[in-house]
Coordinates of C-alpha atoms in Angstrom, one line a residue:
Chain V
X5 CA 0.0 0.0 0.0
X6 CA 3.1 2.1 0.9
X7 CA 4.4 1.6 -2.3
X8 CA 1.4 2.7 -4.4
X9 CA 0.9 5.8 -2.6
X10 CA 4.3 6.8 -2.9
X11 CA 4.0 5.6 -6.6
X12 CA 0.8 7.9 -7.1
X13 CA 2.8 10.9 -5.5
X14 CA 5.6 10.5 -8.0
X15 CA 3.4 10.3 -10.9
X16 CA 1.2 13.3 -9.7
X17 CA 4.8 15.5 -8.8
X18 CA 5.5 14.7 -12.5
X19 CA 2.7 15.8 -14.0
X20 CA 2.6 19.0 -12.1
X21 CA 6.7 19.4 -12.9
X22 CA 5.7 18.7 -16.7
X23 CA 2.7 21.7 -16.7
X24 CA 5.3 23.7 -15.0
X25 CA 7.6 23.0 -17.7
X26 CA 5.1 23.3 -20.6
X27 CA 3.9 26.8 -19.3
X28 CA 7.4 27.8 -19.1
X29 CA 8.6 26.6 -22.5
X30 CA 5.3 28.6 -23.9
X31 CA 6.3 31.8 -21.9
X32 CA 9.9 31.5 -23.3
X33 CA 9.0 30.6 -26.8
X34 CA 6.0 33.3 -27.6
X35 CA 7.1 35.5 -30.5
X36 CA 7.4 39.0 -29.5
X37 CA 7.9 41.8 -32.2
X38 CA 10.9 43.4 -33.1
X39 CA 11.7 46.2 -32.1
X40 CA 12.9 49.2 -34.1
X41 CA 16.9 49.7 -33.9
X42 CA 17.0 45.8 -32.6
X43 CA 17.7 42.9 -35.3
X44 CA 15.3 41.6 -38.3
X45 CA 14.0 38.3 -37.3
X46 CA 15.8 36.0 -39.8
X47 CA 14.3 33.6 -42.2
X48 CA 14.3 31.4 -45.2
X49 CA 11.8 30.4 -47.7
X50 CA 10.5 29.2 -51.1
X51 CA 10.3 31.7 -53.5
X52 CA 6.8 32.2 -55.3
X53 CA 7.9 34.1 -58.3
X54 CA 10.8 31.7 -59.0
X55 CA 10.2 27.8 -58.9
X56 CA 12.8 26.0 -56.7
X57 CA 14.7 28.5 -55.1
X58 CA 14.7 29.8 -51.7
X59 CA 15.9 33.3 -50.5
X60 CA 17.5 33.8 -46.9
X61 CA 17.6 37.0 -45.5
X62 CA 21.2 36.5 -44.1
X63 CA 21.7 36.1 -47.6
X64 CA 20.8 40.1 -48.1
X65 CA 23.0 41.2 -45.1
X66 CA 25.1 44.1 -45.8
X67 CA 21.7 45.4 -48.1
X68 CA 19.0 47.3 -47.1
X69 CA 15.8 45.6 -47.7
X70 CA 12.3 46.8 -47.8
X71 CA 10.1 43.9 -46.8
X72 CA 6.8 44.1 -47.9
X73 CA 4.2 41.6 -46.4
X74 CA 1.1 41.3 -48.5
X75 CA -1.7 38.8 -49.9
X76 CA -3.4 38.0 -53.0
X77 CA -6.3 37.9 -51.6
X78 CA -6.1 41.4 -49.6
X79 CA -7.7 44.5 -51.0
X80 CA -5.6 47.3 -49.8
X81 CA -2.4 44.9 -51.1
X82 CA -3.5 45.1 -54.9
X83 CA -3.4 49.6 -54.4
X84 CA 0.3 49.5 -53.3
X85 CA 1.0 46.9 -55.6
X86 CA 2.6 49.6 -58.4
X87 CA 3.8 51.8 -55.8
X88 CA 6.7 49.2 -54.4
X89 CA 7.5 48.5 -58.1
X90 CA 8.0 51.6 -59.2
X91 CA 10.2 52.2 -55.9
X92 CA 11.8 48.9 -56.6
X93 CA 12.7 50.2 -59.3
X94 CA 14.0 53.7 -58.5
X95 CA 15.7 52.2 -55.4
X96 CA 17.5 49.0 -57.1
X97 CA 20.4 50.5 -58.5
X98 CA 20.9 52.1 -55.5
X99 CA 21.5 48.7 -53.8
X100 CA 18.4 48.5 -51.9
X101 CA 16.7 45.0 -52.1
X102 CA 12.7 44.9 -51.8
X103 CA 11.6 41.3 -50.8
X104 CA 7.6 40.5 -50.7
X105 CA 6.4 38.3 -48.2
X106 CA 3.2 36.2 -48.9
X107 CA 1.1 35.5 -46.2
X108 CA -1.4 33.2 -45.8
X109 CA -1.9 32.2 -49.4
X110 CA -2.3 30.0 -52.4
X111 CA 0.8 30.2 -54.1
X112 CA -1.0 29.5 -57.6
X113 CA -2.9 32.8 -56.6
X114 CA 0.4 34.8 -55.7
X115 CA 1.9 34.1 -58.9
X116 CA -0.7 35.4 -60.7
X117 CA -0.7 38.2 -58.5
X118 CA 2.8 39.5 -58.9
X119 CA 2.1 38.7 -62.8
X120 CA -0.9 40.8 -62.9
X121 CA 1.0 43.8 -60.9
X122 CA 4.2 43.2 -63.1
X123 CA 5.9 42.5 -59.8
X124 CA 9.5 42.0 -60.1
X125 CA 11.5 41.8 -57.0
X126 CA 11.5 38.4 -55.2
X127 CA 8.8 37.3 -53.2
X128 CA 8.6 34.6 -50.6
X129 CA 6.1 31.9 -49.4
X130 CA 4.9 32.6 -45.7
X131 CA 1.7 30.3 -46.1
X132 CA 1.8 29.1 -42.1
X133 CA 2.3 32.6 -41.3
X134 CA 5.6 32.0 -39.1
X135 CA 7.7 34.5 -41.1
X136 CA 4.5 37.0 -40.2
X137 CA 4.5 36.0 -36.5
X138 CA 7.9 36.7 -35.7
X139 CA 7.5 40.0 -37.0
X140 CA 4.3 40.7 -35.3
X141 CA 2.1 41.2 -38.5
X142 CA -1.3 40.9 -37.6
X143 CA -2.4 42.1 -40.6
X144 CA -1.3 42.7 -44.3
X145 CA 0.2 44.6 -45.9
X146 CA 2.5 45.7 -43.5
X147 CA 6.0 47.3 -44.7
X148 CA 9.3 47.0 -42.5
X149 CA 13.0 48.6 -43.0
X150 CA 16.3 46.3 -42.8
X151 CA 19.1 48.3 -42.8
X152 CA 22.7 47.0 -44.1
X153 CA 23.7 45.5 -40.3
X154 CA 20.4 43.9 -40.3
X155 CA 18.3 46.2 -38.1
X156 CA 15.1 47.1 -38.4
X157 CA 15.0 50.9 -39.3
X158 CA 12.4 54.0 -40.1
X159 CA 8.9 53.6 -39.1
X160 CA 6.8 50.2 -39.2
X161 CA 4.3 50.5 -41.7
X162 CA 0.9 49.1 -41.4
X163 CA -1.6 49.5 -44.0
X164 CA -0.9 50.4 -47.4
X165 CA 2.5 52.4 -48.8
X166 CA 0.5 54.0 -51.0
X167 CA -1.2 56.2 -48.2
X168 CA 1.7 56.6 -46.7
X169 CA 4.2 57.7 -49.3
X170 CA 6.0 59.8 -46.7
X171 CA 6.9 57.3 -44.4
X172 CA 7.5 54.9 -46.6
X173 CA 10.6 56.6 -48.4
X174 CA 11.3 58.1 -45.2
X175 CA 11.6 54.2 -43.9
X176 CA 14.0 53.7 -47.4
X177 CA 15.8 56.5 -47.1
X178 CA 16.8 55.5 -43.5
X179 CA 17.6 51.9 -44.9
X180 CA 19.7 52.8 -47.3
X181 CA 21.4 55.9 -45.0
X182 CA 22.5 54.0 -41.9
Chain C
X29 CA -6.3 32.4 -92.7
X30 CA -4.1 30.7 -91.1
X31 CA -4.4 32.9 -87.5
X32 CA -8.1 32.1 -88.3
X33 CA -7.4 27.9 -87.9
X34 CA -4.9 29.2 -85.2
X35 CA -7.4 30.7 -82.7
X36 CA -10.2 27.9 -83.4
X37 CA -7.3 25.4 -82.7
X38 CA -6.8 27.8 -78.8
X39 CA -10.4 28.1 -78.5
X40 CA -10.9 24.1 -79.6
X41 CA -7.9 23.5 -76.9
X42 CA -9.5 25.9 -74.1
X43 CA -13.3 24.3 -74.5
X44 CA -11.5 20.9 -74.4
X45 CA -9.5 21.7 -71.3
X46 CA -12.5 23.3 -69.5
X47 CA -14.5 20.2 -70.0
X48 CA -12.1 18.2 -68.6
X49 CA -11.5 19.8 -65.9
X50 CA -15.2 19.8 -64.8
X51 CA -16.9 17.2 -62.4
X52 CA -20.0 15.3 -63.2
X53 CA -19.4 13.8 -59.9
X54 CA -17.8 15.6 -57.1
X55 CA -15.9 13.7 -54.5
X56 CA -16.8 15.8 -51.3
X57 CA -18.3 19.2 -50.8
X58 CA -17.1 22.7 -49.3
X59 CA -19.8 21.9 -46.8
X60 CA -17.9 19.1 -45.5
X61 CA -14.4 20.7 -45.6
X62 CA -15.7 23.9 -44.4
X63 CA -15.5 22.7 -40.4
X64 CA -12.4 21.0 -40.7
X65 CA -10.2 23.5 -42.1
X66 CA -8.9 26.8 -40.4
X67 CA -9.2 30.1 -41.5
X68 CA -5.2 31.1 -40.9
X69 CA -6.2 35.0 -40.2
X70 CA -9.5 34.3 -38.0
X71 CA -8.1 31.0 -36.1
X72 CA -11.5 29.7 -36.5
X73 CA -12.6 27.3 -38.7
X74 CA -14.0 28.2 -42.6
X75 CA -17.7 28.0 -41.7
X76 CA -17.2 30.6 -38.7
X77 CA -15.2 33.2 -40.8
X78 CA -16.1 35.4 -43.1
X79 CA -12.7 37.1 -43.7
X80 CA -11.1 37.6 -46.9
X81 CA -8.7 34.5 -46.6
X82 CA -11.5 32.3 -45.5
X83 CA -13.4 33.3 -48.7
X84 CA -10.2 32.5 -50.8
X85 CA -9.6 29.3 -49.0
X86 CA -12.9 28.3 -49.5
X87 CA -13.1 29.7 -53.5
X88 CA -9.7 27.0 -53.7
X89 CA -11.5 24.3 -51.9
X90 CA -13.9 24.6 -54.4
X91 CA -12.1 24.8 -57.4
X92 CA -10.4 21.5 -56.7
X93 CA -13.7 20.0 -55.8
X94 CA -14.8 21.1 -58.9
X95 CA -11.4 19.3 -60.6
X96 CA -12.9 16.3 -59.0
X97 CA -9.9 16.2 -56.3
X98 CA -10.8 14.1 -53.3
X99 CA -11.4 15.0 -49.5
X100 CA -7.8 14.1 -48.7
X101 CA -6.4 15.8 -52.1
X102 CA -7.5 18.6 -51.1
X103 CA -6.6 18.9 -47.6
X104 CA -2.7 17.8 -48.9
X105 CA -3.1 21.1 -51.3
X106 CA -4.1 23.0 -48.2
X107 CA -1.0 21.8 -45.9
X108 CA 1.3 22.5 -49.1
X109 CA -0.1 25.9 -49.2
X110 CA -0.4 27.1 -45.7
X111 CA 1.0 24.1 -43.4
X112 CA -0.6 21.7 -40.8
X113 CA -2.0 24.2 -39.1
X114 CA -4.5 25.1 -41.6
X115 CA -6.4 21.0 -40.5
X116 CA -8.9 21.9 -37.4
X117 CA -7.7 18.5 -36.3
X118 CA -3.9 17.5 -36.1
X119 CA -3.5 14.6 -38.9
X120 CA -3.8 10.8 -37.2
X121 CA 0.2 10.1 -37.8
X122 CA 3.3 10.3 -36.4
X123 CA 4.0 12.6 -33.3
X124 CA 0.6 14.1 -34.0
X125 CA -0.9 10.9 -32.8
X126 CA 0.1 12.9 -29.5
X127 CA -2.9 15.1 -29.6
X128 CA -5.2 12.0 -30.3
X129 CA -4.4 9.8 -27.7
X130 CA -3.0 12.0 -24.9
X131 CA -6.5 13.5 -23.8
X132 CA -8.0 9.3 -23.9
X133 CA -5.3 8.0 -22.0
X134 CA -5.7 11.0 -19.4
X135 CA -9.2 10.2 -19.2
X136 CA -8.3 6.8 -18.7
X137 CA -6.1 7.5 -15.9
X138 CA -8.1 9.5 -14.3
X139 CA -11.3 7.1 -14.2
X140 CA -8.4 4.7 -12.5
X141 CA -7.5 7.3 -9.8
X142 CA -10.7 8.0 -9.3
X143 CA -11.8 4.1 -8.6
X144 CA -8.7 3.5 -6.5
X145 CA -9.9 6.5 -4.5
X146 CA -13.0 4.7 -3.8
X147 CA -11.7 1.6 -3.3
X148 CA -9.7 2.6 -0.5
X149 CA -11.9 5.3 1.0
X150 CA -14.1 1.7 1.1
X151 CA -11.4 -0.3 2.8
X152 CA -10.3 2.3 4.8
X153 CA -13.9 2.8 6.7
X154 CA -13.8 -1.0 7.3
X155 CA -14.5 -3.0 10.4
X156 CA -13.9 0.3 12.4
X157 CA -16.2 2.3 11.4
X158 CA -19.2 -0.4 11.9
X159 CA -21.4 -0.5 14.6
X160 CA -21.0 -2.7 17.0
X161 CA -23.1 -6.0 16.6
X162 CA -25.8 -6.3 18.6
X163 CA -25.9 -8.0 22.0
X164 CA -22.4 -8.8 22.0
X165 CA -19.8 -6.4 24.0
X166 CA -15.9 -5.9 23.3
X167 CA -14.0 -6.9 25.7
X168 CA -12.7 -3.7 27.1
X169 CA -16.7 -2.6 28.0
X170 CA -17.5 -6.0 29.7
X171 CA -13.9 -5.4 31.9
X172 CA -15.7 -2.4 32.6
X173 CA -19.0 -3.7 33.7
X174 CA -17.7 -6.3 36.0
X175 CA -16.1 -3.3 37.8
X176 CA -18.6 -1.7 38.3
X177 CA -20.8 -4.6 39.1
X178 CA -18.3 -5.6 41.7
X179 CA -18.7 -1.8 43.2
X180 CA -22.0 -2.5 43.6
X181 CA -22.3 -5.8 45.2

């Protein structure tokens, strides 16, 4: 009898130890957003508008990147759509790299997408949203600033460039300047 | 003339495509997807969103239904697209199994602490806790009698 009840304490002091543990892990683990002047959450992933190959941010270091996080199937995302280009293409030869994020989407959709809007920088897959969450985007489009160290820079942008020409090349400008 | 035989031979290739790609006989329906697939934007599932990405989802879901694609080709699309998280219920394999069988085999042990609790609580009330039998005295009370008889006499 002895024996058993000590048993049942064990198994009960495990469980509580492994809650414990669980609730900790969850604490320690929950994505919390970048902050401005602190480093770009890294990532890797598929490209959508080039079959087979993946981009890595580390890849871009010593760039500054514009990283545009959008949706096919978002509204406000098709109205900036020829803004970034045309700064994509006023900012390239300046060295700056713009990288689209797609969130939440059907890549068949995204292609068309970036075909439609005669997108041409590279664009990534972000269909589980992970790239998103450790960036705190809880809604697209949302715009961020990497400068060539790999810090975030400028203002955050939510909503659409478009409406907010001013920050957005202010965001650039402090890309490309630090 | 030629460009004329040209776009008949498209539009011949288009109609042709079109009809094959249409189901006499679908496999499943959106209905029966929509509760077991997530909206990614919403956390909810399909037939409790109405958000933009739900919509989409669901216009896919149908397109493939409408390619005849089967309940599990369709959900396979989904995970390609937007990962296991986009199933309402983790997949039956592997480490995912986890999520299946944990919660049963707490219930199970549960139900077993719960009857070994009653089991002993039984045992432990035992002889003690009965009443004593009637007309018959312990030992310790008829010491105790005799005593006090004896004072008596």
């Amino acid at each position: 009898m002895r024996t058993v009840k000590l048993t049942g304490q064990v198994v009960a002091l495990a469980a509580v130890a492994g809650l414990l543990g669980l609730l900790v892990w969850r604490l320690t683990h929950e994505s919390k957003p970048p902050r401005i002047g602190g480093p770009a959450p890294g990532f890797a992933s598929k490209r959508v508008d080039v079959s087979g190959k993946t981009l890595d941010l580390a890849s871009l270091r010593g760039k500054p990147v514009v990283l545009n996080f959008w949706a096919s199937w978002c509204g406000p995302c098709k109205g900036e759509a020829r803004t970034l280009e045309s700064a994509w293409q006023k900012y390239k030869s300046k060295g700056v790299v713009f990288v689209g994020v797609d969130y939440h989407d059907v890549t068949g959709d995204a292609r068309r997408f970036l075909a439609h809007h005669d997108i041409t920088y590279p664009t990534v897959q972000d269909g589980s949203g992970a790239i998103a969450d450790r960036y705190g985007v809880s809604a697209v489009p949302e715009t961020y600033f990497i400068d060539r160290r790999g810090r975030l820079v400028g203002e955050h942008i939510r909503g659409t460039v478009a409406d907010q020409k001013d920050a957005f090349f202010r965001g650039v400008e402090a890309a490309l300047g630090s | 003339m030629i460009l004329r035989v040209a776009a008949l031979c498209v539009a011949a290739l288009v109609l042709a495509g079109s009809a094959a790609a249409a189901c006499s006989k679908p496999r499943t329906s959106l209905n029966a997807l929509e509760g077991e697939i997530m909206c990614p934007t919403c956390h909810t599932t399909l037939d409790q969103s109405d958000s933009l990405a739900a919509r989409r989802i669901e216009h896919r879901i149908q397109q493939l239904i409408d390619r005849c694609a089967t309940e599990q080709q369709i959900k396979d699309d989904l995970v390609a697209n937007f990962g296991a998280g986009i199933l309402a219920a983790p997949p039956r394999k592997g480490f995912d199994l986890l999520a299946w069988w944990l919660p049963l085999g707490g219930v199970i042990l549960g139900a077993l602490a719960v009857a070994f609790g009653v089991w002993r609580w039984s045992r432990a009330r035992g002889p003690d806790d009965e009443p004593p039998a009637q007309g018959g005295l312990d030992e310790e009370t008829e010491r105790r009698l005799d005593e006090l008889l004896a004072r008596l006499d």
